[in-house]
mmCIF file with all atom_site columns, C-alpha atoms in Angstrom:
data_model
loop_
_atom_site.group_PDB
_atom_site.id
_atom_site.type_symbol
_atom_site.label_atom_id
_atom_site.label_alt_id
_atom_site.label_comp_id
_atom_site.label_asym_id
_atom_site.label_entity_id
_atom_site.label_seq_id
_atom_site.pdbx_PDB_ins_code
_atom_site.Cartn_x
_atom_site.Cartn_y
_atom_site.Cartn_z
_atom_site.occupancy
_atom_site.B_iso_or_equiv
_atom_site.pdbx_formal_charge
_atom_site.auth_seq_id
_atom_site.auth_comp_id
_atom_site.auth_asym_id
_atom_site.auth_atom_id
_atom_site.pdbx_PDB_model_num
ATOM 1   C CA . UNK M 1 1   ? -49.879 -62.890 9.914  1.00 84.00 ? 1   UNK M CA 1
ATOM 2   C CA . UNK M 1 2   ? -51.957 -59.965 11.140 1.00 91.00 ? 2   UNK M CA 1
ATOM 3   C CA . UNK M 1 3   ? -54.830 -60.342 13.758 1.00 95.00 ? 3   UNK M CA 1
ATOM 4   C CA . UNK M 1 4   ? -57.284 -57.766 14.434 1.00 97.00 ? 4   UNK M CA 1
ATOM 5   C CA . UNK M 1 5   ? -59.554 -57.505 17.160 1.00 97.00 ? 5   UNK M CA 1
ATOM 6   C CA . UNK M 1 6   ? -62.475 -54.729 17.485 1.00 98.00 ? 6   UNK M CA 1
ATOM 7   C CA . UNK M 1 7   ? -64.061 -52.886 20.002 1.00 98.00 ? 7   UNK M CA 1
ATOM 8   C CA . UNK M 1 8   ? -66.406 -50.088 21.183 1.00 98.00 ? 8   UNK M CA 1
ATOM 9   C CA . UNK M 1 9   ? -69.499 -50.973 19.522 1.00 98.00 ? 9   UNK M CA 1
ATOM 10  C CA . UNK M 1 10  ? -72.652 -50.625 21.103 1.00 98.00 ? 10  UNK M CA 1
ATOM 11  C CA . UNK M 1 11  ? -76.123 -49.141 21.298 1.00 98.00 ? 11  UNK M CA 1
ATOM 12  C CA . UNK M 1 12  ? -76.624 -45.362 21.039 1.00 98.00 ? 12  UNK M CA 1
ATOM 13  C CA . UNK M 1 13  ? -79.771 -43.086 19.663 1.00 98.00 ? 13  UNK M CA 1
ATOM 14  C CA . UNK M 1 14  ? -79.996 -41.177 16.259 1.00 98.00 ? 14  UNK M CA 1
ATOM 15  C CA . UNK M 1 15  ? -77.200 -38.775 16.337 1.00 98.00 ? 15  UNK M CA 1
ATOM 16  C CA . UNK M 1 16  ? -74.651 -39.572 18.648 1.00 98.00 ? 16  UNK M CA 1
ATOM 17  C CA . UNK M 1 17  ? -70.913 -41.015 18.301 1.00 98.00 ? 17  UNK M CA 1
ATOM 18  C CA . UNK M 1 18  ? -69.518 -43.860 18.872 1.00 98.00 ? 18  UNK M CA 1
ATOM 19  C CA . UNK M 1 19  ? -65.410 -44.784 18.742 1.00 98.00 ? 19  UNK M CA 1
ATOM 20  C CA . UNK M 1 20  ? -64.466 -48.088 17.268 1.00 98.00 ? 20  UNK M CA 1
ATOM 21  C CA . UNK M 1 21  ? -60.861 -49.452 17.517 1.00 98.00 ? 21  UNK M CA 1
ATOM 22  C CA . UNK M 1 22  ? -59.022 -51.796 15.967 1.00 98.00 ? 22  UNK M CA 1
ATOM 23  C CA . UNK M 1 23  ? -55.770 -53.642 18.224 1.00 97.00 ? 23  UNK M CA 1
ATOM 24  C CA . UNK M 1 24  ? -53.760 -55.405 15.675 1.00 95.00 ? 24  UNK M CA 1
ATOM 25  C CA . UNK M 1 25  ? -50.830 -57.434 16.218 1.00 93.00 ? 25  UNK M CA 1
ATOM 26  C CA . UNK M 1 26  ? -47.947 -58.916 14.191 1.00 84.00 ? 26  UNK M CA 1
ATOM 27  C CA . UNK M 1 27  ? -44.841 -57.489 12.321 1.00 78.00 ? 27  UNK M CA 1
ATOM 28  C CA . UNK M 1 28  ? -46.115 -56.338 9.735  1.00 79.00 ? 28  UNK M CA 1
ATOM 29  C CA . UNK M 1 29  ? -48.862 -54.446 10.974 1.00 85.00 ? 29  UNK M CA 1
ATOM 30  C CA . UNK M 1 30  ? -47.162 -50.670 9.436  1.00 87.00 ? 30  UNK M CA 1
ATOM 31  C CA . UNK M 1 31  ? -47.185 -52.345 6.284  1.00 92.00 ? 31  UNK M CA 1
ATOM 32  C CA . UNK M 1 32  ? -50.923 -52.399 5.221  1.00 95.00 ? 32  UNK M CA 1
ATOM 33  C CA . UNK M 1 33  ? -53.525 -50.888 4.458  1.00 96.00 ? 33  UNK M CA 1
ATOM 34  C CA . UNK M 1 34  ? -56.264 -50.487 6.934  1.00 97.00 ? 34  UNK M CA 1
ATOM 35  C CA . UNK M 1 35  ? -60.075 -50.658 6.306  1.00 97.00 ? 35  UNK M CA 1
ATOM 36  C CA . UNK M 1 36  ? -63.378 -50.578 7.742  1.00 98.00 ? 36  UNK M CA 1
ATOM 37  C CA . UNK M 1 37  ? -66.685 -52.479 5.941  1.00 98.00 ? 37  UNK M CA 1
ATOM 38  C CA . UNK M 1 38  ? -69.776 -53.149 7.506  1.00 98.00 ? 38  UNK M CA 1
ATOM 39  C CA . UNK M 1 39  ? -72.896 -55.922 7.336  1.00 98.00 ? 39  UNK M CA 1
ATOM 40  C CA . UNK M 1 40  ? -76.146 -55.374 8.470  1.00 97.00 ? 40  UNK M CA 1
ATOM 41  C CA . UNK M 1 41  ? -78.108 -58.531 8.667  1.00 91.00 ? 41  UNK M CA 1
ATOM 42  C CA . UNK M 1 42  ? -79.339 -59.695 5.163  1.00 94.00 ? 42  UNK M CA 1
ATOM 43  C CA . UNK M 1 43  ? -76.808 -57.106 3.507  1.00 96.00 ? 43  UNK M CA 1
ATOM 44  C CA . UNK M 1 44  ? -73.927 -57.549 1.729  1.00 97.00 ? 44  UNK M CA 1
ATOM 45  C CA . UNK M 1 45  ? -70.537 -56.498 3.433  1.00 97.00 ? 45  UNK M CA 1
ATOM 46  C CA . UNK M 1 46  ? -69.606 -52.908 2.472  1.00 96.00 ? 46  UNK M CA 1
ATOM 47  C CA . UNK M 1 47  ? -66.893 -50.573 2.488  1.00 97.00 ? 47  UNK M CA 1
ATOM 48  C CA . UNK M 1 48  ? -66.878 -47.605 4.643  1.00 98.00 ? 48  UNK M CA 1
ATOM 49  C CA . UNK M 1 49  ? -63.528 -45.996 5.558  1.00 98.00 ? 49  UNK M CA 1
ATOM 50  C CA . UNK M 1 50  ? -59.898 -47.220 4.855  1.00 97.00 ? 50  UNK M CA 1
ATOM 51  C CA . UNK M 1 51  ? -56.590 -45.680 5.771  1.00 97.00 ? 51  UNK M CA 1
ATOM 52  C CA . UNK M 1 52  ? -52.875 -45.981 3.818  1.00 95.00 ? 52  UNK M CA 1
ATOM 53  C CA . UNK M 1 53  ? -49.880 -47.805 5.317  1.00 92.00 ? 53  UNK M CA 1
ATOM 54  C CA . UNK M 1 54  ? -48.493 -44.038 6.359  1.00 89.00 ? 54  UNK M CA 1
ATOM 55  C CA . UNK M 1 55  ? -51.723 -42.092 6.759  1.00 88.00 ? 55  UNK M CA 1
ATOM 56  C CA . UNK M 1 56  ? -51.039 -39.830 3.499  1.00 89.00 ? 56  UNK M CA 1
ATOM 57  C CA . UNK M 1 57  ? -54.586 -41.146 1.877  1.00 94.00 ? 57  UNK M CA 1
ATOM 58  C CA . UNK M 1 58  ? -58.018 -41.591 3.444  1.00 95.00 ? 58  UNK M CA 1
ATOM 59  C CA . UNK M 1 59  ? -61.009 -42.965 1.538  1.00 94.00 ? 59  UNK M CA 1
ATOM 60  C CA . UNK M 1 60  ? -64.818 -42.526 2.785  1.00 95.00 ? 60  UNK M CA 1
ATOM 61  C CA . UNK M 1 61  ? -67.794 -44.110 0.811  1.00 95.00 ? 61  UNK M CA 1
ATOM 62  C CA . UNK M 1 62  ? -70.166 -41.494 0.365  1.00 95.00 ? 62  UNK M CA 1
ATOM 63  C CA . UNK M 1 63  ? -72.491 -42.159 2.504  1.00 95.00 ? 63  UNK M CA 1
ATOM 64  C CA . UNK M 1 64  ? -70.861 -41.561 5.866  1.00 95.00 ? 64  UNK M CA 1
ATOM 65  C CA . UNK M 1 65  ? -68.394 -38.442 4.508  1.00 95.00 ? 65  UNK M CA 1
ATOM 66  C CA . UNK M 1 66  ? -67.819 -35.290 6.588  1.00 95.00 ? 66  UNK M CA 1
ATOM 67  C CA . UNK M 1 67  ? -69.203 -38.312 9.394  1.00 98.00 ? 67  UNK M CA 1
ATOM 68  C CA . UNK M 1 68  ? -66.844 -40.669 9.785  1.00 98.00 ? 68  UNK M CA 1
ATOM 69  C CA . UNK M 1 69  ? -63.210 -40.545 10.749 1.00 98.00 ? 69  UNK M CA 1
ATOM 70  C CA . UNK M 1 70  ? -60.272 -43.185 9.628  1.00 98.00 ? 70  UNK M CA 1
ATOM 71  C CA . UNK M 1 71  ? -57.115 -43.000 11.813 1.00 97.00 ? 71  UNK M CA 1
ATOM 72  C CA . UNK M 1 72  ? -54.303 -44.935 13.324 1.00 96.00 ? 72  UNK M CA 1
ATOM 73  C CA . UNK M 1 73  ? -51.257 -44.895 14.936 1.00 95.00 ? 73  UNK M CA 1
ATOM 74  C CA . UNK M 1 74  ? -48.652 -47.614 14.057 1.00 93.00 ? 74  UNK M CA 1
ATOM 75  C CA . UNK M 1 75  ? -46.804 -47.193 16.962 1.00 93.00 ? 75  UNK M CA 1
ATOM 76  C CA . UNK M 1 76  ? -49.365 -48.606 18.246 1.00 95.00 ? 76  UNK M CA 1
ATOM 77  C CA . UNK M 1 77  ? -50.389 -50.929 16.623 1.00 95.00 ? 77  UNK M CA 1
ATOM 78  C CA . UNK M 1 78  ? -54.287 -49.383 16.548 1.00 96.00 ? 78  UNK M CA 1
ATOM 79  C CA . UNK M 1 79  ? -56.911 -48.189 14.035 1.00 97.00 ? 79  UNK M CA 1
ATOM 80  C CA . UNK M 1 80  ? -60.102 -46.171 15.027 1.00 98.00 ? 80  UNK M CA 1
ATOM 81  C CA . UNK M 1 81  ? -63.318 -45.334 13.340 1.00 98.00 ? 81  UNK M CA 1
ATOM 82  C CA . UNK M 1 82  ? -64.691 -42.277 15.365 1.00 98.00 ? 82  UNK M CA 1
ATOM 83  C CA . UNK M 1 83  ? -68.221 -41.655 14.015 1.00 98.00 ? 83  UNK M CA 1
ATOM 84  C CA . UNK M 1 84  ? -70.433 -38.757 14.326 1.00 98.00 ? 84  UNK M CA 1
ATOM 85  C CA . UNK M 1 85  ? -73.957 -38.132 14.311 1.00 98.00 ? 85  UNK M CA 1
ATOM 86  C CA . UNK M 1 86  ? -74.917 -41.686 13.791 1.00 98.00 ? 86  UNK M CA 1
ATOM 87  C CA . UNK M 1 87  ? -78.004 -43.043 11.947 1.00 97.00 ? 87  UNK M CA 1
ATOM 88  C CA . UNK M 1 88  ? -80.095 -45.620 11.996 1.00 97.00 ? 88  UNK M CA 1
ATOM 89  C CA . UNK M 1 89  ? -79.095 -46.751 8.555  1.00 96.00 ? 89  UNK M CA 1
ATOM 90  C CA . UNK M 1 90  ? -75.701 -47.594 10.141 1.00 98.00 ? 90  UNK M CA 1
ATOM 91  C CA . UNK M 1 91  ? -76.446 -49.900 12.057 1.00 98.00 ? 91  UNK M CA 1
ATOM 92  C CA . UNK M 1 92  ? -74.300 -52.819 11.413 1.00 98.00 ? 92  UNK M CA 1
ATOM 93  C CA . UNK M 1 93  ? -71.641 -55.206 11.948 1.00 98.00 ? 93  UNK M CA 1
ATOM 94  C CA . UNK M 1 94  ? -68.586 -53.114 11.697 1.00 98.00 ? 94  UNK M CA 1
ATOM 95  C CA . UNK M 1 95  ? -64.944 -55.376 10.629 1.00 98.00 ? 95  UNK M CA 1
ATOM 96  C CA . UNK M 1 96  ? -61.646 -54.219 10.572 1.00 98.00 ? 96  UNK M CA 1
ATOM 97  C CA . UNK M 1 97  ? -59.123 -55.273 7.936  1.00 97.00 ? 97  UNK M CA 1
ATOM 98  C CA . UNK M 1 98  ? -55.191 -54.960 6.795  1.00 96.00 ? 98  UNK M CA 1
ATOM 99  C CA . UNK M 1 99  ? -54.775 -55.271 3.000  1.00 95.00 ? 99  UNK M CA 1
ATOM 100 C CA . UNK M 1 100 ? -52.782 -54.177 0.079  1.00 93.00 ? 100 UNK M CA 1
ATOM 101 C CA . UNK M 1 101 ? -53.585 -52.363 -3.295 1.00 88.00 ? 101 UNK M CA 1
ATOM 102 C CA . UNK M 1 102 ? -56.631 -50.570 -3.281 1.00 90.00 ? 102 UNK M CA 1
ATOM 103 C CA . UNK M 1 103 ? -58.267 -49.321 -0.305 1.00 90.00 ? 103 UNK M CA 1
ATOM 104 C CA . UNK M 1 104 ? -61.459 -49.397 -1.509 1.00 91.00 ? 104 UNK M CA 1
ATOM 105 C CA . UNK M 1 105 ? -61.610 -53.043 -2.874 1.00 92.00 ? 105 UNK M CA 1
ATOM 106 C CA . UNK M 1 106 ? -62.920 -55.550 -0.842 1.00 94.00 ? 106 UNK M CA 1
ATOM 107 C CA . UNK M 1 107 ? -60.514 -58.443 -2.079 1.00 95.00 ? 107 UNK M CA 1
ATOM 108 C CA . UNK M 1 108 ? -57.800 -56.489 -1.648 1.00 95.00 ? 108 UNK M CA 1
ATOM 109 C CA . UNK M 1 109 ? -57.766 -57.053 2.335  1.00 96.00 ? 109 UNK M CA 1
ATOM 110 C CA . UNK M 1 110 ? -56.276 -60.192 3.732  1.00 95.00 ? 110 UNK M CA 1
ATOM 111 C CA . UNK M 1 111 ? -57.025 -60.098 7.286  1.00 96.00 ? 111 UNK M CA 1
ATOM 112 C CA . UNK M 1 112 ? -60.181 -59.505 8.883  1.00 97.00 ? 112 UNK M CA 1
ATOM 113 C CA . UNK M 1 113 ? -61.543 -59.205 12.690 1.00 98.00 ? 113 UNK M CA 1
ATOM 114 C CA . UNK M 1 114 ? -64.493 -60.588 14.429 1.00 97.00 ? 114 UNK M CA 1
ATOM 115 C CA . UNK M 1 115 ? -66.165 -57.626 14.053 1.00 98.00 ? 115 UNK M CA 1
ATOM 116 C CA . UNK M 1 116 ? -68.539 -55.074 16.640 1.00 98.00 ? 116 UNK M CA 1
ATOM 117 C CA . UNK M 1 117 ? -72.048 -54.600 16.795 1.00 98.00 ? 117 UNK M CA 1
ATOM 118 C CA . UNK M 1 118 ? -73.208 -51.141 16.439 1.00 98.00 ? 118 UNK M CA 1
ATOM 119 C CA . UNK M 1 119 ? -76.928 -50.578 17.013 1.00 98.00 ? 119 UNK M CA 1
ATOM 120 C CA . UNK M 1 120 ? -78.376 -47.013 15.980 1.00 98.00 ? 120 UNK M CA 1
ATOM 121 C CA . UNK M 1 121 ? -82.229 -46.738 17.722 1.00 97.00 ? 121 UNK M CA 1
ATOM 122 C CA . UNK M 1 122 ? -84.583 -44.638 19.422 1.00 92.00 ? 122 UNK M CA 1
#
């Protein structure tokens, strides 16, 4: 099994940054794919930025391109979602998750975390 644990959510204005990360542990951690959705309340959950088992492919939904950055580090055993120049439309739960397949789809991740709160407000 894989868990996943997130942090560094939290309450910022319209246009700043905030760093999520993603501690993950088990042994097969390097071999997954690694996502992040989001679910604001009374939304459905939706994709947002997902990262390949060795970092060659990166996949943003449009809406938070040239924004948001995917990374991690499987050394380490971490994932991060640095975003920039936030908006209020992203406020949302944000969830991590290790899958296989497509990056993109939803069912293809298997393990999820708790999830963060980030609030975007003036």
């Amino acid at each position: 099994q894989v868990q996943l644990v997130e942090s560094g959510g939290g309450l910022v204005q319209p246009g700043d940054s905030l760093r999520l990360s993603c501690a993950a542990s088990g042994r097969t951690f390097n071999g997954y794919n690694m996502g992040w959705f989001r679910q604001a309340p009374g939304k459905e959950r939706e994709f947002v930025a997902a990262i390949s088992v060795s970092s060659y492919s990166t996949y943003n939904v449009d809406s938070v391109k040239g924004r948001f950055t995917i990374s991690r580090d499987n050394a380490k055993k971490m994932v991060w979602l640095q975003m920039n120049s936030l908006q209020p439309d992203d406020t949302a739960v944000y969830y991590c998750a290790a899958g296989l397949r497509q990056l993109a789809t939803m069912a293809s991740y298997l393990y999820w975390g708790q999830g963060t709160q980030v609030t975007v407000s003036s």
